[in-house]
Tab-separated table of C-alpha atoms in Angstrom:
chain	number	residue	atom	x	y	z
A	1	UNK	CA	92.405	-43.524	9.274
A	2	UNK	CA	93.164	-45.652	6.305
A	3	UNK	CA	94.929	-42.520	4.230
A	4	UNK	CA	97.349	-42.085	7.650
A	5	UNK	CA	98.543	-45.440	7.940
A	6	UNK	CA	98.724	-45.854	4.671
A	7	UNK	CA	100.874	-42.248	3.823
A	8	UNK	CA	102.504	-43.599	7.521
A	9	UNK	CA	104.126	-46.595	5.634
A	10	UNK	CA	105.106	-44.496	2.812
A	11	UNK	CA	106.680	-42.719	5.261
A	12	UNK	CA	109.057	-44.870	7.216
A	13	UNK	CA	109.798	-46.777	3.674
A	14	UNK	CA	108.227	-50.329	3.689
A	15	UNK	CA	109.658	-52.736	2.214
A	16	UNK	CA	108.404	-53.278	-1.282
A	17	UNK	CA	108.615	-57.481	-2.726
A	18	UNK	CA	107.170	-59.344	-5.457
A	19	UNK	CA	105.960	-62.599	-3.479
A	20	UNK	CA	107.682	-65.341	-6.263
A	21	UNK	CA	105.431	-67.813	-5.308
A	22	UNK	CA	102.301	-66.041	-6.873
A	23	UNK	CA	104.084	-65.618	-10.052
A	24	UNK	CA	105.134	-69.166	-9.874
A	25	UNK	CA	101.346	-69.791	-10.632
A	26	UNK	CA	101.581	-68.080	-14.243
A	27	UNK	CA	102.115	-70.291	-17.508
A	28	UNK	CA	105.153	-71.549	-17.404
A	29	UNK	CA	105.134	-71.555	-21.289
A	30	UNK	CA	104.455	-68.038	-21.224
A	31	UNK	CA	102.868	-65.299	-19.275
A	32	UNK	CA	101.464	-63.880	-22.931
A	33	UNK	CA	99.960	-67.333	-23.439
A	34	UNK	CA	96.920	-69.269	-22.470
A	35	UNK	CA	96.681	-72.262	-20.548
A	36	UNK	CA	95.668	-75.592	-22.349
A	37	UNK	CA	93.987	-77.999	-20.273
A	38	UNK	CA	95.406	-81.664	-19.631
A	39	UNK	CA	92.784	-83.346	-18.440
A	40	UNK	CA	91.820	-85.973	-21.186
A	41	UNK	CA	88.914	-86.350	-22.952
A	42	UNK	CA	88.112	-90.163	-21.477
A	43	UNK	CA	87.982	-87.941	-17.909
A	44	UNK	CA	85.352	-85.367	-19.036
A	45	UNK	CA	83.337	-88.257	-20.405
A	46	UNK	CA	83.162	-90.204	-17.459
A	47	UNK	CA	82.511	-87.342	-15.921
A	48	UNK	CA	79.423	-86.509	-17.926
A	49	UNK	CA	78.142	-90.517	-17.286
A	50	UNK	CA	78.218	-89.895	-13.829
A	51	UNK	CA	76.525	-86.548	-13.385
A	52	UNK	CA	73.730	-87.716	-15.287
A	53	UNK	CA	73.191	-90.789	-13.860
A	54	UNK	CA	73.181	-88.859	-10.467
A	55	UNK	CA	70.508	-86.938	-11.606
A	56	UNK	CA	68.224	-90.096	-12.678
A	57	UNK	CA	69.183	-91.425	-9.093
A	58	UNK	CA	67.941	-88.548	-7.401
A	59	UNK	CA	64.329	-88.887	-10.038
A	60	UNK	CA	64.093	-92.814	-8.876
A	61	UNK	CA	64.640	-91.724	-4.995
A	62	UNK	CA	61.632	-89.138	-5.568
A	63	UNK	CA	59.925	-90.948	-7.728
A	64	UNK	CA	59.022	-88.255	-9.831
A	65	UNK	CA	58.129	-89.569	-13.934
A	66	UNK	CA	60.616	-86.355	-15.255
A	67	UNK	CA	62.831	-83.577	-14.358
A	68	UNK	CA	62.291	-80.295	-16.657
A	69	UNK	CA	64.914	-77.915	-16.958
A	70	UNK	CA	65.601	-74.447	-17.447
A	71	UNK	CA	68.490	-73.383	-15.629
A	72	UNK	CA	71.502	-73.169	-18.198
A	73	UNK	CA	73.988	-74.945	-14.730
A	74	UNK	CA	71.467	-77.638	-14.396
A	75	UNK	CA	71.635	-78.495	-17.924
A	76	UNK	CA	75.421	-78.347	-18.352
A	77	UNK	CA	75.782	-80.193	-15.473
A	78	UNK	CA	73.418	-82.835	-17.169
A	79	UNK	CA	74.403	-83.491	-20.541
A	80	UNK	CA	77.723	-80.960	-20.681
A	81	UNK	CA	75.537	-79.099	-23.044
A	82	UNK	CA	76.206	-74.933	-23.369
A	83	UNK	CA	74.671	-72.319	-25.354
A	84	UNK	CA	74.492	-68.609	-24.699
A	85	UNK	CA	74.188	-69.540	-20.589
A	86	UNK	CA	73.939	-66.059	-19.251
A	87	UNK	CA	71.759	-65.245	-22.292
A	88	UNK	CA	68.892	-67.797	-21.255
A	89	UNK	CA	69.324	-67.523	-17.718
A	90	UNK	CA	66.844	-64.390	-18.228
A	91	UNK	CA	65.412	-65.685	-21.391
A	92	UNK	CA	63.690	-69.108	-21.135
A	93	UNK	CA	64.608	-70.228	-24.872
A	94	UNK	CA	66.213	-73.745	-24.244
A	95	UNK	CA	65.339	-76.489	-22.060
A	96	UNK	CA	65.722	-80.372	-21.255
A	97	UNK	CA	63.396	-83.064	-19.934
A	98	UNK	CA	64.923	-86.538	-18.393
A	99	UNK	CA	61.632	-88.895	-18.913
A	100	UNK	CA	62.321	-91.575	-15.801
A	101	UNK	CA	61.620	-94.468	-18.329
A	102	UNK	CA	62.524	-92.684	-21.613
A	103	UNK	CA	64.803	-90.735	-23.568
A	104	UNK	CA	66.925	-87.562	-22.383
A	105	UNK	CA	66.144	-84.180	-24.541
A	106	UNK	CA	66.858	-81.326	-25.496
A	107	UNK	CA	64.914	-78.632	-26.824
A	108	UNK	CA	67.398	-76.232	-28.294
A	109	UNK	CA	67.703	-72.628	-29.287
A	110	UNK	CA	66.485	-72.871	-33.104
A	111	UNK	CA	69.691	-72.526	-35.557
A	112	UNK	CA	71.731	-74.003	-32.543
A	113	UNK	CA	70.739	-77.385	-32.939
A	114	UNK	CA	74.768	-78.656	-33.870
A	115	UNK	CA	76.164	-77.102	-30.782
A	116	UNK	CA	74.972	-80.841	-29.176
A	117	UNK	CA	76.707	-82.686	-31.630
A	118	UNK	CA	78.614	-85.520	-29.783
A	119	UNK	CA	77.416	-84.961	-26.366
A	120	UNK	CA	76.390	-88.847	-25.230
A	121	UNK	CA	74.161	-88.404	-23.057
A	122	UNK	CA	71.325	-86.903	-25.166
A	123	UNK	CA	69.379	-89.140	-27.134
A	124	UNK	CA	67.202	-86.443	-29.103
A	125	UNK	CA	67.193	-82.810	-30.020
A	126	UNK	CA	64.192	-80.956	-30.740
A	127	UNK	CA	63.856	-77.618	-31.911
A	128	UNK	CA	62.153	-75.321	-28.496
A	129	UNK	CA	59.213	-73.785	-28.328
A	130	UNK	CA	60.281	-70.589	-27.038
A	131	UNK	CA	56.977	-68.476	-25.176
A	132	UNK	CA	58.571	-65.769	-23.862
A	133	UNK	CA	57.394	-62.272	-24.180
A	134	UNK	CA	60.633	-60.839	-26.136
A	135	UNK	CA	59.862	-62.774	-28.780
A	136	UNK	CA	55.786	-63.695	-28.763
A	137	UNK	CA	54.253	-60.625	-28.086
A	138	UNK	CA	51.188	-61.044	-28.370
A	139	UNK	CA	50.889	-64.537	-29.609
A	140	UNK	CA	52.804	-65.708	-26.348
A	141	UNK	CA	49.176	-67.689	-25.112
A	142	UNK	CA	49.071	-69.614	-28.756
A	143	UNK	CA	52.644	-70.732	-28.226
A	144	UNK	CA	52.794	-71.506	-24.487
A	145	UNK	CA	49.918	-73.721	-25.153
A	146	UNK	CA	51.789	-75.437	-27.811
A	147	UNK	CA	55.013	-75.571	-25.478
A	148	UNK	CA	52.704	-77.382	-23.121
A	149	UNK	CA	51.018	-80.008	-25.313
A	150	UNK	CA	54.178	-80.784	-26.494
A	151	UNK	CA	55.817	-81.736	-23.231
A	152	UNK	CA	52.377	-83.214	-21.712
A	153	UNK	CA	52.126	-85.565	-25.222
A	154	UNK	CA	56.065	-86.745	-23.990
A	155	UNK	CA	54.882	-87.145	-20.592
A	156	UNK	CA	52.384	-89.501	-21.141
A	157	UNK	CA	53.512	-91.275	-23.885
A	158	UNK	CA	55.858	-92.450	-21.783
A	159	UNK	CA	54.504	-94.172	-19.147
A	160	UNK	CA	56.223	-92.358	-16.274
A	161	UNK	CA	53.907	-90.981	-13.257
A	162	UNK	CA	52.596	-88.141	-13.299
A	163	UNK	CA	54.926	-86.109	-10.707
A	164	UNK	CA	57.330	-83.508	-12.514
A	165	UNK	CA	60.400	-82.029	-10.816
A	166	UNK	CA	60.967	-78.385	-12.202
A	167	UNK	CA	63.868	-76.142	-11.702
A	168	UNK	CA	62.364	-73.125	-13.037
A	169	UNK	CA	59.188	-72.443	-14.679
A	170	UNK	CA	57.309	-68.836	-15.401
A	171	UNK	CA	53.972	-69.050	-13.540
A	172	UNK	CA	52.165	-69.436	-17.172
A	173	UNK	CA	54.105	-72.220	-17.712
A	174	UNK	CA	53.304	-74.092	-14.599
A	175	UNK	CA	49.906	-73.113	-14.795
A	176	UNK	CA	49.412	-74.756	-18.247
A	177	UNK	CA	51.427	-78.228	-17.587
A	178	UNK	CA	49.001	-78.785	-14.010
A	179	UNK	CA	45.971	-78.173	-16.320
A	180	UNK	CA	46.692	-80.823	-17.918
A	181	UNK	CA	46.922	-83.260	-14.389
A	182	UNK	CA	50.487	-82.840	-13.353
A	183	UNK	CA	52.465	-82.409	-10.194
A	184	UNK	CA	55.070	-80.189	-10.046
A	185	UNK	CA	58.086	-80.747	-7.588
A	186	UNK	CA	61.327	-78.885	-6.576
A	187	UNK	CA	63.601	-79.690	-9.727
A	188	UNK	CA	66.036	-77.459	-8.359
A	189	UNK	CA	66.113	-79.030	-4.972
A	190	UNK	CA	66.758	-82.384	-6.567
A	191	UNK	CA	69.364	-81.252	-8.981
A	192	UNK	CA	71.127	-79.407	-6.105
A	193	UNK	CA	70.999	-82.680	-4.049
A	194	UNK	CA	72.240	-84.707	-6.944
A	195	UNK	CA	75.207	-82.368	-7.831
A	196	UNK	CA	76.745	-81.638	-4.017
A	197	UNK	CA	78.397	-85.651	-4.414
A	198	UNK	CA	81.589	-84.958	-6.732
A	199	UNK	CA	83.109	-87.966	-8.465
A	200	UNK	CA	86.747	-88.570	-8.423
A	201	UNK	CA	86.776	-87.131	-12.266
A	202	UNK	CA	84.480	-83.910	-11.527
A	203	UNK	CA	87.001	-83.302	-8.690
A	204	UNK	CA	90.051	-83.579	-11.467
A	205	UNK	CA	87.715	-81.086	-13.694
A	206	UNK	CA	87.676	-79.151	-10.784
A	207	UNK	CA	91.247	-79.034	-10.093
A	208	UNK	CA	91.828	-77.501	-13.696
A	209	UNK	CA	89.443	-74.106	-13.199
A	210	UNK	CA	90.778	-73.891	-9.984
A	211	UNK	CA	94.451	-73.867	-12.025
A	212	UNK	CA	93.143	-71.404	-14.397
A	213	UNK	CA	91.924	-69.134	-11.804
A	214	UNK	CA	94.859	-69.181	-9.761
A	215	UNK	CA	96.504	-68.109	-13.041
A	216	UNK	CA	94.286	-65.038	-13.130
A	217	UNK	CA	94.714	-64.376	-9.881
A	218	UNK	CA	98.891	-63.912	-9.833
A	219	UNK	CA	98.201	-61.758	-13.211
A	220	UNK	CA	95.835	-59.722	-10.976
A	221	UNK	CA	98.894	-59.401	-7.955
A	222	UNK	CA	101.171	-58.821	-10.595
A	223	UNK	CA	99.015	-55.101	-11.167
A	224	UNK	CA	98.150	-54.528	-7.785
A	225	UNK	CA	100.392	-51.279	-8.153
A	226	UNK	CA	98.482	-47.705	-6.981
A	227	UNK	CA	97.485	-45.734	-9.582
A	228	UNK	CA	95.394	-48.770	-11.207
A	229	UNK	CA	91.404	-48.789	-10.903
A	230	UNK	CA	89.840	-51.236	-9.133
A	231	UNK	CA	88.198	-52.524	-13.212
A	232	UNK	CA	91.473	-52.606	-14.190
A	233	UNK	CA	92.816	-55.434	-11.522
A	234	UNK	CA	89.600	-57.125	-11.937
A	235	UNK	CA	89.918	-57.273	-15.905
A	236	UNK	CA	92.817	-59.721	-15.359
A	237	UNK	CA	90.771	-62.479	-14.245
A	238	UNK	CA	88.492	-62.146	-16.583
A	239	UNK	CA	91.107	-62.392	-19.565
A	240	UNK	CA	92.689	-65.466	-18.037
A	241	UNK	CA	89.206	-67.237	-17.834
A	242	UNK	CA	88.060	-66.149	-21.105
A	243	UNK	CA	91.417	-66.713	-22.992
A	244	UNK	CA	91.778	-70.503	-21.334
A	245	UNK	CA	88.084	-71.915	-21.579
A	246	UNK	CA	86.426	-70.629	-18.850
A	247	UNK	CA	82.956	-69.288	-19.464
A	248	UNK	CA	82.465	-65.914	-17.066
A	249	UNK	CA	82.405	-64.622	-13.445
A	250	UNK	CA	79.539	-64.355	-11.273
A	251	UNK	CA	80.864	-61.086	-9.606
A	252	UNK	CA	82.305	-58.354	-9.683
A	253	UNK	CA	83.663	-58.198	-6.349
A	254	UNK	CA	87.035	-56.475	-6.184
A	255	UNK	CA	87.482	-53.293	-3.895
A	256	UNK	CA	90.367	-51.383	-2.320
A	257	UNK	CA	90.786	-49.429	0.669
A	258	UNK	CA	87.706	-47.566	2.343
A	259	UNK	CA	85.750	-49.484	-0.272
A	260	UNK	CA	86.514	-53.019	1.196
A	261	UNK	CA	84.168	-52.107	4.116
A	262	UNK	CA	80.845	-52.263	3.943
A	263	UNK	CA	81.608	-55.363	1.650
A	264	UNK	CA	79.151	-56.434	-1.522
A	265	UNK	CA	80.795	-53.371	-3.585
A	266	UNK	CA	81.182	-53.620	-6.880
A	267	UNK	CA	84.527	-52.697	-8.536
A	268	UNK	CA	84.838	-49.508	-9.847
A	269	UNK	CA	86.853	-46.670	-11.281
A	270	UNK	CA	88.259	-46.042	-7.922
A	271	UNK	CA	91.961	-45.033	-8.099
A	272	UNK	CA	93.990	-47.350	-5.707
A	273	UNK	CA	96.641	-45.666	-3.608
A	274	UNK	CA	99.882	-47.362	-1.984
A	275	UNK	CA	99.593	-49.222	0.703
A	276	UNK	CA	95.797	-49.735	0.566
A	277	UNK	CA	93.960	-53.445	0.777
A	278	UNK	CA	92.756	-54.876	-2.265
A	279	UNK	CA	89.999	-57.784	-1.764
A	280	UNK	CA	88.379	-60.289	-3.550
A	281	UNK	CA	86.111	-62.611	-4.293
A	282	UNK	CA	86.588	-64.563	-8.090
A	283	UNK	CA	83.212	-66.287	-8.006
A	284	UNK	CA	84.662	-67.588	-11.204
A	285	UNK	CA	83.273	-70.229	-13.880
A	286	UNK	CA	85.862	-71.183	-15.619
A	287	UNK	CA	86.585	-74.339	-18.197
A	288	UNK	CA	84.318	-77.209	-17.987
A	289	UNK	CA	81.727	-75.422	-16.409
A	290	UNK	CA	82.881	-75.540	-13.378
A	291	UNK	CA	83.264	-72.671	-10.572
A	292	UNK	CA	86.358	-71.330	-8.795
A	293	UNK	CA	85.526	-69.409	-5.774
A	294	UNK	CA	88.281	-67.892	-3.678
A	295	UNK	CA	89.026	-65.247	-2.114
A	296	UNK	CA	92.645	-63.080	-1.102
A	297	UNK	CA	93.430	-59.930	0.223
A	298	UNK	CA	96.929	-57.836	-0.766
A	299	UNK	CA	98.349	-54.586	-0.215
A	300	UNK	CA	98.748	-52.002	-3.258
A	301	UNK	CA	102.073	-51.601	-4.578
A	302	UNK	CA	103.507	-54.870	-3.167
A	303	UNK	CA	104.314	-53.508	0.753
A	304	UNK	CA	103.821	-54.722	4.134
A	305	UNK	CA	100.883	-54.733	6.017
A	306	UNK	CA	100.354	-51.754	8.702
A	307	UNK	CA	99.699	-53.045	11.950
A	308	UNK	CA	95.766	-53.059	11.932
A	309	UNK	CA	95.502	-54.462	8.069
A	310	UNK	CA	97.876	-57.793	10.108
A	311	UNK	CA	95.595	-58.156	12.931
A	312	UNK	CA	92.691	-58.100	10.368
A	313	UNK	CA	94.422	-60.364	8.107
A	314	UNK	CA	95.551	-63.053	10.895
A	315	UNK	CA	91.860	-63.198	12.466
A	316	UNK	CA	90.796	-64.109	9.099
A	317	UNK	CA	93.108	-66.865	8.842
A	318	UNK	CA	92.624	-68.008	12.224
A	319	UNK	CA	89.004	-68.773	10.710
A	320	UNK	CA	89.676	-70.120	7.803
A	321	UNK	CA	91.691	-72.818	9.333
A	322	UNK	CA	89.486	-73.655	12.281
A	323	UNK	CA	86.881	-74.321	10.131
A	324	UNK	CA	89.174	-76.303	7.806
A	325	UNK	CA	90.022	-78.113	10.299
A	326	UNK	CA	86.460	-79.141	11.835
A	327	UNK	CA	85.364	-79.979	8.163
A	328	UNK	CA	85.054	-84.306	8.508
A	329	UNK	CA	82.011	-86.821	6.765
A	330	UNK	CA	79.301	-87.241	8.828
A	331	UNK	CA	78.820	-84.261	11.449
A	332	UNK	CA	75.889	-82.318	10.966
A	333	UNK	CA	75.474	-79.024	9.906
A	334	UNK	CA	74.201	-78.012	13.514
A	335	UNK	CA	77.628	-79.792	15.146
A	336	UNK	CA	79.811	-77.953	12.746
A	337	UNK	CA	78.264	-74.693	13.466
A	338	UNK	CA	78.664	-75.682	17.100
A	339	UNK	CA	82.524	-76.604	16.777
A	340	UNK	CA	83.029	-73.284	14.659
A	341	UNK	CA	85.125	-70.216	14.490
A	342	UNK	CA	83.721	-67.869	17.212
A	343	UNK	CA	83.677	-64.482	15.532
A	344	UNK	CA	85.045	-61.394	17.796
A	345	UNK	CA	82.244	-58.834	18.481
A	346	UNK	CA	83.933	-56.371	16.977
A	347	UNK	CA	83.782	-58.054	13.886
A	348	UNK	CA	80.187	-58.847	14.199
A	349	UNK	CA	78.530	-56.509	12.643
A	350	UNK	CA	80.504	-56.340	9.581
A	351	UNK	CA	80.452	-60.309	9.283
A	352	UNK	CA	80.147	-62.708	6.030
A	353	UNK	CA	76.955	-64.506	6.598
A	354	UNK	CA	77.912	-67.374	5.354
A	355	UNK	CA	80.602	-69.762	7.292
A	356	UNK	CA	80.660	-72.409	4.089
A	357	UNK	CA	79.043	-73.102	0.936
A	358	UNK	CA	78.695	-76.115	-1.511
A	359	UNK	CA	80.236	-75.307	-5.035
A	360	UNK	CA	80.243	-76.713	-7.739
A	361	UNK	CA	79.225	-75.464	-11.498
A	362	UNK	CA	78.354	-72.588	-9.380
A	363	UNK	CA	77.601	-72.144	-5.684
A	364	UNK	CA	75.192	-74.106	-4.649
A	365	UNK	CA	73.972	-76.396	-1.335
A	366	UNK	CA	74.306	-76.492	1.339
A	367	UNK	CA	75.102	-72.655	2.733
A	368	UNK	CA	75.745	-72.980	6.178
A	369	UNK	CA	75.377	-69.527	7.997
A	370	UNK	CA	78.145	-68.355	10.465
A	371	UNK	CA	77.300	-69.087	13.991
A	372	UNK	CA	75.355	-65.557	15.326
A	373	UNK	CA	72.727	-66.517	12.160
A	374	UNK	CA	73.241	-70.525	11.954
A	375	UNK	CA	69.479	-71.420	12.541
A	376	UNK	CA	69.477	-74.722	14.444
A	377	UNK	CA	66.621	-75.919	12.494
A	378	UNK	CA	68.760	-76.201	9.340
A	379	UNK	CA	69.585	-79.507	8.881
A	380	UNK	CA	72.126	-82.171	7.008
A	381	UNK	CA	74.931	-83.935	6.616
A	382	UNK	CA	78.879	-82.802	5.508
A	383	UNK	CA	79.338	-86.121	3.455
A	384	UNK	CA	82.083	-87.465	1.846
A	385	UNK	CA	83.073	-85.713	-1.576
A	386	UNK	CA	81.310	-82.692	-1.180
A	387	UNK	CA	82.921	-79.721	-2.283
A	388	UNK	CA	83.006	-77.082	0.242
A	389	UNK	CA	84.154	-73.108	0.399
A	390	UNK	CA	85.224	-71.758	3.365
A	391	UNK	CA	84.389	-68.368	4.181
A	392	UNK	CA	85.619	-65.311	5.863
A	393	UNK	CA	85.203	-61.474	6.287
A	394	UNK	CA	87.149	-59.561	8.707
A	395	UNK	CA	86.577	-56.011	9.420
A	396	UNK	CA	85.401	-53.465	12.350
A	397	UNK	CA	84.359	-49.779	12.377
A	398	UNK	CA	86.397	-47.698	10.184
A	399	UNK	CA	88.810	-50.307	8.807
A	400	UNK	CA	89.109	-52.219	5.666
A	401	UNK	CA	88.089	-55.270	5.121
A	402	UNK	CA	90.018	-58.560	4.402
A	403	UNK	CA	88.294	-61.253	2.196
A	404	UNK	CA	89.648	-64.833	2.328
A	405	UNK	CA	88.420	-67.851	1.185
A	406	UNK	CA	89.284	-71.596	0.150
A	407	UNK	CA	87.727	-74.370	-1.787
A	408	UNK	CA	87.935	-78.000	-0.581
A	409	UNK	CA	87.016	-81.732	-1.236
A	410	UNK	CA	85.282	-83.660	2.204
A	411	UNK	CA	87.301	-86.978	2.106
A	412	UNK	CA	87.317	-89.860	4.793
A	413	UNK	CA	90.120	-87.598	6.809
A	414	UNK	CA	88.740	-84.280	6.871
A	415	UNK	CA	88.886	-81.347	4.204
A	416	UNK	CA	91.533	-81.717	1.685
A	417	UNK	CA	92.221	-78.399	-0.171
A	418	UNK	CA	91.874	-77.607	-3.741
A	419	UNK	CA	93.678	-74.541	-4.301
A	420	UNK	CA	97.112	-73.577	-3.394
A	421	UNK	CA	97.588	-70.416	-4.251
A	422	UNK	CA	99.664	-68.403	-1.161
A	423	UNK	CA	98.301	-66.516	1.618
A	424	UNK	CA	99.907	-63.045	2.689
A	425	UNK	CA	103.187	-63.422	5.059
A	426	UNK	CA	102.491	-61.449	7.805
């Protein structure tokens, strides 16, 4: 079905158009050229105050005595510090601890020690004791027992409780620190808590990925054309990220035609053919740290929609802004999935889970599930500067699928959006 009406529009001669306001979102310097951030330095460091100060909130409020971390987002998030983040996100090598009534450290990656150089909020660097199998073999037990005494001695000495919050840990590890008379806690809870409350300077750091994105995203329309792979269009974003300070992308999710639907494809070597829907999801983490995560939908080669691709496309809209538009500080989660976006039940089964997420320096809490797998017993709060995504996947047997999405700040009116970048005109 998709080959016929898409050979159907080659047919009676669609229009072909370059939409000028996508390209409007390239440098204006320079397509060739990166973009250089504005935001000045005084912002990122009041920034990096407040995100760590949100985090020793959160510690007081649970009174835990320290927060241990592994996760590369929860340490960037708490000192702005980065080293080799998808690297140690499988391979424990660096970590911090936040003593409640002592010093913030961080155990770094040994040779790396300078990368921390200038960062305020640390007020030591030690070298890590790395345990890990890749590089301890078999004289992992000897050093995870060091690793251990190391952080227990810091623990005690000073004088915090004895209640830890952890983001991760390896069993071995956990095992060793509550031999030695500690509690462990949900770090990552706490840090998740502590980082879904933006401050007006996050929200400006913010602003800038989502810029940077958006500038990937009209070099992406700009190939749409048939004849590219589905890597290829994809490969844009990534050189816009890398090339202006963004760090990497989460995804890979970029299909075309009968490989929109089912969704969660990755993108491929498929060869995209006129006329076909290209969708996306960036998922991207781009400068600062920070994550863009949108979503559009276009038609190869720049034509109009056939009819079915429009009534796909304007159901997902429909969604979008309905949700949008119930988005306001201080409903609950189970009164906005009550107020939200019926979906169709043609459309049911191949539904986005999700209605909205939290993001931040990645996705992150709360998910709220779309309404035929909300679970009432879910509960919180849509407060005030919280940054949330909106979801939505259209689709129905034997279609494509449209992907749409958009990012947006809770204020006291309602959801204010972050990005700008067009949708189709159908």
């Amino acid at each position: 079905m998709l080959r016929e009406e898409s050979d159907s529009a080659e047919l009676t001669g669609s229009t072909v158009f370059k939409d000028a306001r996508k390209q409007a979102y390239l440098n204006p310097e320079g397509a060739d050229r990166p973009l250089i951030s504005p935001v000045p330095a005084a912002t990122l460091d009041r920034a990096r105050r407040y995100r760590l100060e949100r985090l020793r909130g959160k510690m007081r409020e649970w009174d835990c005595g320290a927060l241990l971390l592994y996760d590369p987002v929860n340490i960037r998030y708490a000192f702005d510090s980065s080293n080799m983040s998808i690297w140690t996100m499988h391979n424990a090598s660096r970590y911090a601890l936040i003593l409640a009534d002592g010093p913030a450290i961080v155990f770094e990656f040994e040779g790396a020690e300078h990368v921390n150089d200038g960062l305020p909020g640390i007020d030591e660097i030690r070298p890590a004791k790395s345990w890990i199998f890749f590089t301890s073999g078999n004289l992992m037990e000897p050093r995870l027992k060091a690793w251990a005494d190391e952080v227990a001695d810091l623990l005690s000495s000073n004088g915090g409780n004895k209640r830890v919050a952890v983001d991760r840990l390896e069993p071995a590890g956990a095992f060793e620190l509550r031999e030695r008379g500690f509690t462990l806690m949900d770090g990552q809870e706490l840090a998740e808590r502590a980082r879904s409350i933006k401050s007006t300077e996050e929200i400006e750091l913010m602003r800038w990925t989502i810029r940077v994105c958006e500038a990937g995203m009209a070099r992406m329309y700009e190939v749409s054309e048939p004849g590219r792979t589905e890597r290829e269009i994809w490969a844009e974003l990534h050189f816009e990220n890398a090339r202006s300070g963004g760090e990497w992308l989460e995804t890979k999710l970029l299909t075309a035609g009968p490989r929109t639907n089912p969704w969660y494809q990755e993108c491929s070597d498929y060869v995209i053919k006129r006329g076909e829907m290209i969708s996306f999801d960036t998922d991207m983490i781009g400068p600062y740290g920070y994550c863009a995560d949108l979503s559009r939908s276009w038609t190869a080669g720049h034509v109009a929609m056939s009819a079915k691709q429009k009534e796909l496309y304007a159901a997902a809209r429909d969604q979008i802004e309905h949700n949008l538009a119930v988005l306001k500080p201080g409903i609950t989660f189970e009164e906005f999935n009550a107020l939200s976006w019926r979906i169709p039940e043609k459309y049911r089964p191949y539904r986005y889970t999700l209605a909205l997420h939290g993001t931040g320096m990645a996705d992150e809490w709360p998910g709220i599930l779309l309404h035929p797998d909300f679970d009432p017993d879910f509960s919180g709060i849509i407060e005030e500067n919280m940054v949330l995504n909106v979801e939505s996947l259209i689709a129905e047997a034997g279609s494509e699928s449209i992907k749409l999405e958009t990012q947006a700040v809770i204020t006291p009116k309602g959801a204010e959006r972050l990005d700008t970048f067009p949708w189709e005109e159908i």
